[in-house]
mmCIF file of C-alpha atoms and ligand atoms in Angstrom:
data_model
loop_
_atom_site.group_PDB
_atom_site.id
_atom_site.type_symbol
_atom_site.label_atom_id
_atom_site.label_comp_id
_atom_site.label_asym_id
_atom_site.label_seq_id
_atom_site.Cartn_x
_atom_site.Cartn_y
_atom_site.Cartn_z
ATOM 1 C CA UNK A 1 -10.996 -31.494 80.233
ATOM 2 C CA UNK A 2 -14.279 -33.017 79.090
ATOM 3 C CA UNK A 3 -13.842 -35.798 76.480
ATOM 4 C CA UNK A 4 -15.685 -35.261 73.165
ATOM 5 C CA UNK A 5 -18.325 -37.970 73.883
ATOM 6 C CA UNK A 6 -19.371 -36.217 77.091
ATOM 7 C CA UNK A 7 -19.424 -32.760 75.523
ATOM 8 C CA UNK A 8 -22.681 -33.677 73.762
ATOM 9 C CA UNK A 9 -24.357 -33.450 77.198
ATOM 10 C CA UNK A 10 -22.174 -31.031 79.178
ATOM 11 C CA UNK A 11 -21.165 -27.516 78.088
ATOM 12 C CA UNK A 12 -17.602 -27.564 79.320
ATOM 13 C CA UNK A 13 -16.134 -27.086 82.766
ATOM 14 C CA UNK A 14 -16.204 -23.297 83.075
ATOM 15 C CA UNK A 15 -18.850 -20.554 82.997
ATOM 16 C CA UNK A 16 -17.118 -19.191 79.888
ATOM 17 C CA UNK A 17 -17.620 -22.408 77.876
ATOM 18 C CA UNK A 18 -21.222 -22.678 79.108
ATOM 19 C CA UNK A 19 -21.998 -19.078 78.140
ATOM 20 C CA UNK A 20 -20.482 -19.647 74.697
ATOM 21 C CA UNK A 21 -22.829 -22.641 74.280
ATOM 22 C CA UNK A 22 -25.754 -20.411 75.301
ATOM 23 C CA UNK A 23 -24.746 -17.840 72.688
ATOM 24 C CA UNK A 24 -24.914 -20.518 69.985
ATOM 25 C CA UNK A 25 -28.279 -21.761 71.281
ATOM 26 C CA UNK A 26 -29.735 -18.257 71.325
ATOM 27 C CA UNK A 27 -28.696 -17.894 67.669
ATOM 28 C CA UNK A 28 -31.057 -20.842 67.002
ATOM 29 C CA UNK A 29 -33.846 -19.215 69.072
ATOM 30 C CA UNK A 30 -33.403 -21.706 71.912
ATOM 31 C CA UNK A 31 -33.046 -20.262 75.417
ATOM 32 C CA UNK A 32 -30.869 -21.779 78.123
ATOM 33 C CA UNK A 33 -31.210 -23.004 81.693
ATOM 34 C CA UNK A 34 -27.696 -23.125 83.140
ATOM 35 C CA UNK A 35 -26.919 -25.687 85.806
ATOM 36 C CA UNK A 36 -23.598 -25.849 87.619
ATOM 37 C CA UNK A 37 -23.147 -29.573 88.264
ATOM 38 C CA UNK A 38 -22.964 -30.504 91.930
ATOM 39 C CA UNK A 39 -25.149 -32.227 94.534
ATOM 40 C CA UNK A 40 -25.224 -33.729 98.021
ATOM 41 C CA UNK A 41 -22.566 -31.556 99.572
ATOM 42 C CA UNK A 42 -21.785 -32.165 103.204
ATOM 43 C CA UNK A 43 -19.088 -29.507 103.236
ATOM 44 C CA UNK A 44 -20.182 -25.912 103.930
ATOM 45 C CA UNK A 45 -17.274 -24.520 101.867
ATOM 46 C CA UNK A 46 -18.375 -26.464 98.764
ATOM 47 C CA UNK A 47 -21.900 -25.060 99.197
ATOM 48 C CA UNK A 48 -20.590 -21.516 99.588
ATOM 49 C CA UNK A 49 -18.333 -21.886 96.531
ATOM 50 C CA UNK A 50 -21.171 -23.058 94.227
ATOM 51 C CA UNK A 51 -23.561 -20.441 95.599
ATOM 52 C CA UNK A 52 -20.961 -17.744 94.885
ATOM 53 C CA UNK A 53 -20.451 -19.108 91.359
ATOM 54 C CA UNK A 54 -24.218 -18.946 90.759
ATOM 55 C CA UNK A 55 -24.349 -15.314 91.915
ATOM 56 C CA UNK A 56 -21.479 -14.467 89.556
ATOM 57 C CA UNK A 57 -23.167 -16.427 86.739
ATOM 58 C CA UNK A 58 -26.377 -14.457 87.183
ATOM 59 C CA UNK A 59 -24.328 -11.289 86.853
ATOM 60 C CA UNK A 60 -22.615 -12.619 83.708
ATOM 61 C CA UNK A 61 -25.960 -13.594 82.144
ATOM 62 C CA UNK A 62 -27.420 -10.156 82.813
ATOM 63 C CA UNK A 63 -24.340 -8.357 81.532
ATOM 64 C CA UNK A 64 -24.121 -10.443 78.339
ATOM 65 C CA UNK A 65 -27.855 -10.004 77.649
ATOM 66 C CA UNK A 66 -28.172 -13.692 76.837
ATOM 67 C CA UNK A 67 -31.554 -15.447 76.965
ATOM 68 C CA UNK A 68 -30.676 -17.619 79.935
ATOM 69 C CA UNK A 69 -31.665 -18.469 83.472
ATOM 70 C CA UNK A 70 -30.262 -20.820 86.133
ATOM 71 C CA UNK A 71 -31.408 -24.017 87.831
ATOM 72 C CA UNK A 72 -30.082 -24.968 91.256
ATOM 73 C CA UNK A 73 -30.222 -28.182 93.283
ATOM 74 C CA UNK A 74 -31.269 -28.065 96.960
ATOM 75 C CA UNK A 75 -28.510 -30.454 98.117
ATOM 76 C CA UNK A 76 -25.980 -28.388 96.157
ATOM 77 C CA UNK A 77 -27.052 -25.436 98.294
ATOM 78 C CA UNK A 78 -26.632 -27.356 101.536
ATOM 79 C CA UNK A 79 -29.904 -29.177 102.209
ATOM 80 C CA UNK A 80 -27.994 -32.249 103.472
ATOM 81 C CA UNK A 81 -26.254 -30.002 106.009
ATOM 82 C CA UNK A 82 -29.449 -28.311 107.144
ATOM 83 C CA UNK A 83 -32.647 -26.799 105.801
ATOM 84 C CA UNK A 84 -31.624 -23.354 107.077
ATOM 85 C CA UNK A 85 -28.362 -23.515 105.073
ATOM 86 C CA UNK A 86 -30.294 -24.294 101.880
ATOM 87 C CA UNK A 87 -32.839 -21.529 102.528
ATOM 88 C CA UNK A 88 -30.141 -18.972 103.292
ATOM 89 C CA UNK A 89 -28.082 -19.742 100.148
ATOM 90 C CA UNK A 90 -31.172 -19.951 97.933
ATOM 91 C CA UNK A 91 -32.476 -16.606 99.206
ATOM 92 C CA UNK A 92 -29.099 -14.934 98.537
ATOM 93 C CA UNK A 93 -29.019 -16.260 94.942
ATOM 94 C CA UNK A 94 -32.635 -15.305 94.264
ATOM 95 C CA UNK A 95 -32.053 -11.798 95.674
ATOM 96 C CA UNK A 96 -29.189 -11.173 93.233
ATOM 97 C CA UNK A 97 -31.045 -12.852 90.354
ATOM 98 C CA UNK A 98 -34.177 -10.755 90.943
ATOM 99 C CA UNK A 99 -32.044 -7.634 90.998
ATOM 100 C CA UNK A 100 -30.471 -8.604 87.631
ATOM 101 C CA UNK A 101 -33.742 -9.848 86.078
ATOM 102 C CA UNK A 102 -32.574 -13.470 85.804
ATOM 103 C CA UNK A 103 -35.028 -16.314 86.490
ATOM 104 C CA UNK A 104 -34.139 -19.058 89.016
ATOM 105 C CA UNK A 105 -35.391 -22.657 88.791
ATOM 106 C CA UNK A 106 -35.161 -25.099 91.677
ATOM 107 C CA UNK A 107 -34.604 -28.707 90.564
ATOM 108 C CA UNK A 108 -36.407 -31.464 92.445
ATOM 109 C CA UNK A 109 -34.196 -34.203 93.875
ATOM 110 C CA UNK A 110 -35.183 -37.462 95.591
ATOM 111 C CA UNK A 111 -38.483 -37.758 97.471
ATOM 112 C CA UNK A 112 -36.946 -37.105 100.899
ATOM 113 C CA UNK A 113 -36.249 -33.529 99.797
ATOM 114 C CA UNK A 114 -39.689 -32.656 98.402
ATOM 115 C CA UNK A 115 -41.149 -30.911 101.477
ATOM 116 C CA UNK A 116 -38.062 -28.774 102.119
ATOM 117 C CA UNK A 117 -37.830 -27.872 98.432
ATOM 118 C CA UNK A 118 -41.471 -26.840 98.059
ATOM 119 C CA UNK A 119 -41.443 -24.893 101.346
ATOM 120 C CA UNK A 120 -38.319 -22.951 100.348
ATOM 121 C CA UNK A 121 -39.744 -22.353 96.870
ATOM 122 C CA UNK A 122 -42.972 -20.969 98.302
ATOM 123 C CA UNK A 123 -41.070 -18.511 100.508
ATOM 124 C CA UNK A 124 -38.839 -17.107 97.744
ATOM 125 C CA UNK A 125 -41.618 -17.186 95.129
ATOM 126 C CA UNK A 126 -43.855 -15.019 97.339
ATOM 127 C CA UNK A 127 -40.973 -12.582 97.938
ATOM 128 C CA UNK A 128 -39.994 -12.384 94.248
ATOM 129 C CA UNK A 129 -43.189 -12.810 92.239
ATOM 130 C CA UNK A 130 -42.520 -14.189 88.775
ATOM 131 C CA UNK A 131 -38.816 -14.754 89.368
ATOM 132 C CA UNK A 132 -38.696 -18.338 90.597
ATOM 133 C CA UNK A 133 -39.877 -21.787 89.518
ATOM 134 C CA UNK A 134 -39.813 -25.293 90.922
ATOM 135 C CA UNK A 135 -39.838 -28.778 89.439
ATOM 136 C CA UNK A 136 -42.399 -31.471 90.361
ATOM 137 C CA UNK A 137 -42.223 -35.189 89.565
ATOM 138 C CA UNK A 138 -45.168 -37.085 88.077
ATOM 139 C CA UNK A 139 -43.960 -40.386 89.527
ATOM 140 C CA UNK A 140 -44.607 -39.257 93.118
ATOM 141 C CA UNK A 141 -48.065 -40.081 94.491
ATOM 142 C CA UNK A 142 -48.118 -36.811 96.436
ATOM 143 C CA UNK A 143 -47.630 -34.577 93.396
ATOM 144 C CA UNK A 144 -51.334 -34.050 92.575
ATOM 145 C CA UNK A 145 -51.806 -32.507 96.019
ATOM 146 C CA UNK A 146 -48.563 -30.516 95.697
ATOM 147 C CA UNK A 147 -49.670 -29.100 92.362
ATOM 148 C CA UNK A 148 -52.995 -27.973 93.840
ATOM 149 C CA UNK A 149 -50.994 -26.118 96.514
ATOM 150 C CA UNK A 150 -48.688 -24.608 93.886
ATOM 151 C CA UNK A 151 -51.616 -23.238 91.873
ATOM 152 C CA UNK A 152 -51.839 -20.462 94.493
ATOM 153 C CA UNK A 153 -48.112 -19.684 94.568
ATOM 154 C CA UNK A 154 -46.828 -16.963 92.196
ATOM 155 C CA UNK A 155 -44.163 -18.935 90.331
ATOM 156 C CA UNK A 156 -43.582 -21.282 87.429
ATOM 157 C CA UNK A 157 -43.767 -25.056 87.700
ATOM 158 C CA UNK A 158 -41.700 -27.495 85.634
ATOM 159 C CA UNK A 159 -43.373 -30.881 85.162
ATOM 160 C CA UNK A 160 -41.118 -33.928 84.740
ATOM 161 C CA UNK A 161 -41.674 -37.682 84.979
ATOM 162 C CA UNK A 162 -38.995 -38.023 87.692
ATOM 163 C CA UNK A 163 -35.363 -39.022 87.392
ATOM 164 C CA UNK A 164 -35.052 -40.821 90.723
ATOM 165 C CA UNK A 165 -36.382 -44.256 91.720
ATOM 166 C CA UNK A 166 -38.499 -43.729 94.839
ATOM 167 C CA UNK A 167 -40.020 -46.689 96.714
ATOM 168 C CA UNK A 168 -43.467 -47.947 95.640
ATOM 169 C CA UNK A 169 -45.212 -46.694 98.797
ATOM 170 C CA UNK A 170 -44.556 -43.106 97.706
ATOM 171 C CA UNK A 171 -44.294 -43.471 93.936
ATOM 172 C CA UNK A 172 -45.733 -45.010 90.801
ATOM 173 C CA UNK A 173 -43.157 -47.351 89.349
ATOM 174 C CA UNK A 174 -44.895 -48.422 86.153
ATOM 175 C CA UNK A 175 -43.979 -46.290 83.129
ATOM 176 C CA UNK A 176 -47.499 -46.234 81.669
ATOM 177 C CA UNK A 177 -48.948 -45.169 85.044
ATOM 178 C CA UNK A 178 -46.387 -42.359 85.319
ATOM 179 C CA UNK A 179 -47.285 -41.182 81.799
ATOM 180 C CA UNK A 180 -50.979 -41.194 82.749
ATOM 181 C CA UNK A 181 -50.214 -39.177 85.878
ATOM 182 C CA UNK A 182 -48.098 -36.709 83.892
ATOM 183 C CA UNK A 183 -50.965 -36.111 81.467
ATOM 184 C CA UNK A 184 -53.411 -35.568 84.343
ATOM 185 C CA UNK A 185 -51.050 -33.090 86.031
ATOM 186 C CA UNK A 186 -50.685 -31.130 82.802
ATOM 187 C CA UNK A 187 -54.473 -31.069 82.334
ATOM 188 C CA UNK A 188 -54.859 -29.588 85.819
ATOM 189 C CA UNK A 189 -52.071 -27.055 85.294
ATOM 190 C CA UNK A 190 -53.316 -25.818 81.926
ATOM 191 C CA UNK A 191 -56.793 -25.406 83.408
ATOM 192 C CA UNK A 192 -55.773 -23.698 86.685
ATOM 193 C CA UNK A 193 -52.275 -22.145 86.506
ATOM 194 C CA UNK A 194 -51.468 -18.608 85.538
ATOM 195 C CA UNK A 195 -47.880 -18.421 86.874
ATOM 196 C CA UNK A 196 -46.285 -20.422 84.077
ATOM 197 C CA UNK A 197 -46.014 -24.042 82.989
ATOM 198 C CA UNK A 198 -42.834 -25.756 81.817
ATOM 199 C CA UNK A 199 -43.068 -29.148 80.151
ATOM 200 C CA UNK A 200 -39.747 -30.841 80.957
ATOM 201 C CA UNK A 201 -39.857 -33.867 78.697
ATOM 202 C CA UNK A 202 -38.424 -35.285 75.475
ATOM 203 C CA UNK A 203 -41.453 -37.486 74.967
ATOM 204 C CA UNK A 204 -43.161 -36.633 71.632
ATOM 205 C CA UNK A 205 -46.548 -37.803 73.015
ATOM 206 C CA UNK A 206 -46.240 -35.521 76.051
ATOM 207 C CA UNK A 207 -45.249 -32.574 73.876
ATOM 208 C CA UNK A 208 -48.236 -33.159 71.563
ATOM 209 C CA UNK A 209 -50.508 -33.351 74.618
ATOM 210 C CA UNK A 210 -49.166 -30.013 75.885
ATOM 211 C CA UNK A 211 -49.740 -28.401 72.491
ATOM 212 C CA UNK A 212 -53.345 -29.689 72.475
ATOM 213 C CA UNK A 213 -53.948 -28.364 76.013
ATOM 214 C CA UNK A 214 -52.539 -24.993 74.967
ATOM 215 C CA UNK A 215 -55.034 -24.933 72.078
ATOM 216 C CA UNK A 216 -57.896 -25.898 74.410
ATOM 217 C CA UNK A 217 -57.187 -23.568 77.351
ATOM 218 C CA UNK A 218 -55.075 -20.827 75.756
ATOM 219 C CA UNK A 219 -52.597 -21.134 78.657
ATOM 220 C CA UNK A 220 -48.987 -20.222 77.862
ATOM 221 C CA UNK A 221 -46.294 -22.845 78.336
ATOM 222 C CA UNK A 222 -42.659 -23.495 77.577
ATOM 223 C CA UNK A 223 -40.878 -26.668 76.536
ATOM 224 C CA UNK A 224 -37.691 -27.711 78.308
ATOM 225 C CA UNK A 225 -35.286 -30.376 77.042
ATOM 226 C CA UNK A 226 -31.799 -31.468 78.018
ATOM 227 C CA UNK A 227 -28.645 -30.550 76.136
ATOM 228 C CA UNK A 228 -27.724 -33.388 73.764
ATOM 229 C CA UNK A 229 -31.204 -34.924 73.651
ATOM 230 C CA UNK A 230 -33.428 -34.518 70.568
ATOM 231 C CA UNK A 231 -31.508 -31.395 69.545
ATOM 232 C CA UNK A 232 -33.081 -31.417 66.056
ATOM 233 C CA UNK A 233 -36.536 -31.416 67.618
ATOM 234 C CA UNK A 234 -35.507 -28.535 69.894
ATOM 235 C CA UNK A 235 -34.644 -26.384 66.889
ATOM 236 C CA UNK A 236 -37.861 -27.334 65.049
ATOM 237 C CA UNK A 237 -40.078 -26.713 68.081
ATOM 238 C CA UNK A 238 -38.392 -23.353 68.701
ATOM 239 C CA UNK A 239 -39.817 -22.044 65.431
ATOM 240 C CA UNK A 240 -43.285 -22.219 66.987
ATOM 241 C CA UNK A 241 -42.941 -22.511 70.768
ATOM 242 C CA UNK A 242 -40.749 -21.199 73.566
ATOM 243 C CA UNK A 243 -37.986 -23.780 73.987
ATOM 244 C CA UNK A 244 -35.414 -23.856 76.768
ATOM 245 C CA UNK A 245 -32.430 -26.177 76.831
ATOM 246 C CA UNK A 246 -31.132 -27.357 80.212
ATOM 247 C CA UNK A 247 -27.371 -26.841 79.989
ATOM 248 C CA UNK A 248 -25.217 -28.490 82.657
ATOM 249 C CA UNK A 249 -21.580 -27.482 83.035
ATOM 250 C CA UNK A 250 -18.770 -27.740 85.545
ATOM 251 C CA UNK A 251 -16.033 -30.000 86.784
ATOM 252 C CA UNK A 252 -18.386 -32.515 88.428
ATOM 253 C CA UNK A 253 -19.689 -33.881 85.113
ATOM 254 C CA UNK A 254 -18.879 -37.599 85.401
ATOM 255 C CA UNK A 255 -21.976 -38.824 87.300
ATOM 256 C CA UNK A 256 -24.325 -36.653 85.189
ATOM 257 C CA UNK A 257 -22.758 -38.018 81.986
ATOM 258 C CA UNK A 258 -23.025 -41.578 83.323
ATOM 259 C CA UNK A 259 -26.772 -41.051 84.025
ATOM 260 C CA UNK A 260 -27.366 -39.809 80.459
ATOM 261 C CA UNK A 261 -25.359 -42.716 79.091
ATOM 262 C CA UNK A 262 -27.207 -45.444 80.919
ATOM 263 C CA UNK A 263 -30.797 -44.190 80.703
ATOM 264 C CA UNK A 264 -31.240 -45.191 77.058
ATOM 265 C CA UNK A 265 -29.616 -47.844 74.866
ATOM 266 C CA UNK A 266 -29.404 -45.507 71.847
ATOM 267 C CA UNK A 267 -27.342 -43.043 73.902
ATOM 268 C CA UNK A 268 -25.075 -45.885 74.966
ATOM 269 C CA UNK A 269 -24.755 -46.943 71.299
ATOM 270 C CA UNK A 270 -23.858 -43.339 70.375
ATOM 271 C CA UNK A 271 -21.085 -43.312 72.997
ATOM 272 C CA UNK A 272 -19.704 -46.674 71.916
ATOM 273 C CA UNK A 273 -19.697 -45.570 68.272
ATOM 274 C CA UNK A 274 -17.828 -42.385 69.240
ATOM 275 C CA UNK A 275 -15.219 -44.404 71.116
ATOM 276 C CA UNK A 276 -14.809 -46.976 68.338
ATOM 277 C CA UNK A 277 -14.532 -44.413 65.532
ATOM 278 C CA UNK A 278 -12.126 -42.267 67.556
HETATM 279 P P1 FAD B 301 -39.023 -40.842 78.659
HETATM 280 O O1 FAD B 301 -40.224 -41.343 79.373
HETATM 281 O O2 FAD B 301 -37.663 -41.224 79.207
HETATM 282 O O3 FAD B 301 -39.087 -41.298 77.153
HETATM 283 C C1 FAD B 301 -40.298 -41.131 76.396
HETATM 284 C C2 FAD B 301 -39.968 -40.912 74.951
HETATM 285 O O4 FAD B 301 -39.244 -39.673 74.793
HETATM 286 C C3 FAD B 301 -39.075 -41.959 74.338
HETATM 287 O O5 FAD B 301 -39.806 -43.110 73.943
HETATM 288 C C4 FAD B 301 -38.464 -41.194 73.170
HETATM 289 O O6 FAD B 301 -39.396 -41.107 72.118
HETATM 290 C C5 FAD B 301 -38.259 -39.807 73.767
HETATM 291 N N1 FAD B 301 -36.911 -39.711 74.375
HETATM 292 C C6 FAD B 301 -36.630 -39.695 75.694
HETATM 293 N N2 FAD B 301 -35.297 -39.605 75.885
HETATM 294 C C7 FAD B 301 -34.734 -39.564 74.676
HETATM 295 C C8 FAD B 301 -33.379 -39.521 74.206
HETATM 296 N N3 FAD B 301 -32.330 -39.488 75.045
HETATM 297 N N4 FAD B 301 -33.168 -39.489 72.883
HETATM 298 C C9 FAD B 301 -34.186 -39.550 72.008
HETATM 299 N N5 FAD B 301 -35.495 -39.623 72.381
HETATM 300 C C10 FAD B 301 -35.765 -39.635 73.701
HETATM 301 N N6 FAD B 301 -36.009 -35.004 86.880
HETATM 302 C C11 FAD B 301 -36.077 -34.820 88.218
HETATM 303 O O7 FAD B 301 -36.367 -35.745 88.961
HETATM 304 N N7 FAD B 301 -35.871 -33.554 88.761
HETATM 305 C C12 FAD B 301 -35.587 -32.475 87.982
HETATM 306 O O8 FAD B 301 -35.400 -31.362 88.509
HETATM 307 C C13 FAD B 301 -35.534 -32.652 86.566
HETATM 308 N N8 FAD B 301 -35.300 -31.611 85.742
HETATM 309 C C14 FAD B 301 -35.364 -31.810 84.390
HETATM 310 C C15 FAD B 301 -35.246 -30.707 83.538
HETATM 311 C C16 FAD B 301 -35.394 -30.875 82.171
HETATM 312 C C17 FAD B 301 -35.277 -29.693 81.266
HETATM 313 C C18 FAD B 301 -35.661 -32.177 81.631
HETATM 314 C C19 FAD B 301 -35.856 -32.396 80.153
HETATM 315 C C20 FAD B 301 -35.751 -33.270 82.464
HETATM 316 C C21 FAD B 301 -35.588 -33.115 83.843
HETATM 317 N N9 FAD B 301 -35.686 -34.194 84.703
HETATM 318 C C22 FAD B 301 -35.740 -33.981 86.048
HETATM 319 C C23 FAD B 301 -35.626 -35.593 84.169
HETATM 320 C C24 FAD B 301 -37.011 -36.206 84.000
HETATM 321 O O9 FAD B 301 -37.572 -36.488 85.252
HETATM 322 C C25 FAD B 301 -36.936 -37.522 83.204
HETATM 323 O O10 FAD B 301 -36.147 -38.438 83.900
HETATM 324 C C26 FAD B 301 -36.358 -37.388 81.822
HETATM 325 O O11 FAD B 301 -36.753 -36.199 81.194
HETATM 326 C C27 FAD B 301 -36.826 -38.585 80.935
HETATM 327 O O12 FAD B 301 -38.231 -38.555 80.759
HETATM 328 P P2 FAD B 301 -38.908 -38.030 79.412
HETATM 329 O O13 FAD B 301 -40.245 -37.471 79.772
HETATM 330 O O14 FAD B 301 -38.010 -37.067 78.746
HETATM 331 O O15 FAD B 301 -39.063 -39.263 78.447
#
């Protein structure tokens, strides 16, 4: 069972608890991106099990008529075992999702996976126009070129600053430089994209920038934030903009929770307070 301090960030261990969380979000006009926690599998059975759970989840989402989609990780779908395993499992999920009218996001993992992720995205996005999206990371030096390539692919793009710590020869490591890059990427996307832009950030300055670009170019966009982070802002923003909450769930929640806990001191303070006050 998930302890109460972790349940701020993780919607339980089962699809049922996650879907109940989505129901409550939808009541507040926030949509949901469901992510079954799991990554870096080297066991084909683990890959097959998560892929099967995603196909069932897509079915459950469609049947329940919830405003929800899914987001998958390449190494959860077998990229560490082989690119063909990842492509095969991704294609099978996207086929079912397209049939049920459920959108599929592909998360971006560390920089060694970028080529395989973008190539697989391009294949499925061309086969299922409007049904698939991919994440790109502003901290990678290559991303400007990647985004130019993606402008011609019929799918959505989620822009994030980057959760991994790539080496300096492939990435910007200074926070201000990453912010500058993020702003430049958004400028390009709002000016050139028509497939859909997702702003995956909690940063108030980034969100204001996106709103201003929307005013200037008239391009549609959506805001995406993580479960448990700036939840009040999510509800406020949802009154005016399309807001999606990224909702992780599943039994493999410990490392995800640890990442959330250590990325900011106020989150760590929140956890300590919860422990101390019982
Ligand atoms: P930061 O640069 O961390 O912070 C900027 C400001 O935002 C802060 O000063 C504060 O005002 C506000 N803020 C940030 N965090 C908090 C908080 N916890 N509480 C209160 N205020 C806060 N990364 C990947 O590499 N690949 C992915 O596929 C991926 N998918 C993502 C999907 C979603 C929906 C989101 C929201 C993020 C995703 N990320 C992903 C993570 C992303 O790369 C960043 O690591 C993460 O979002 C932190 O950057 P930030 O832009 O939110 O703000």
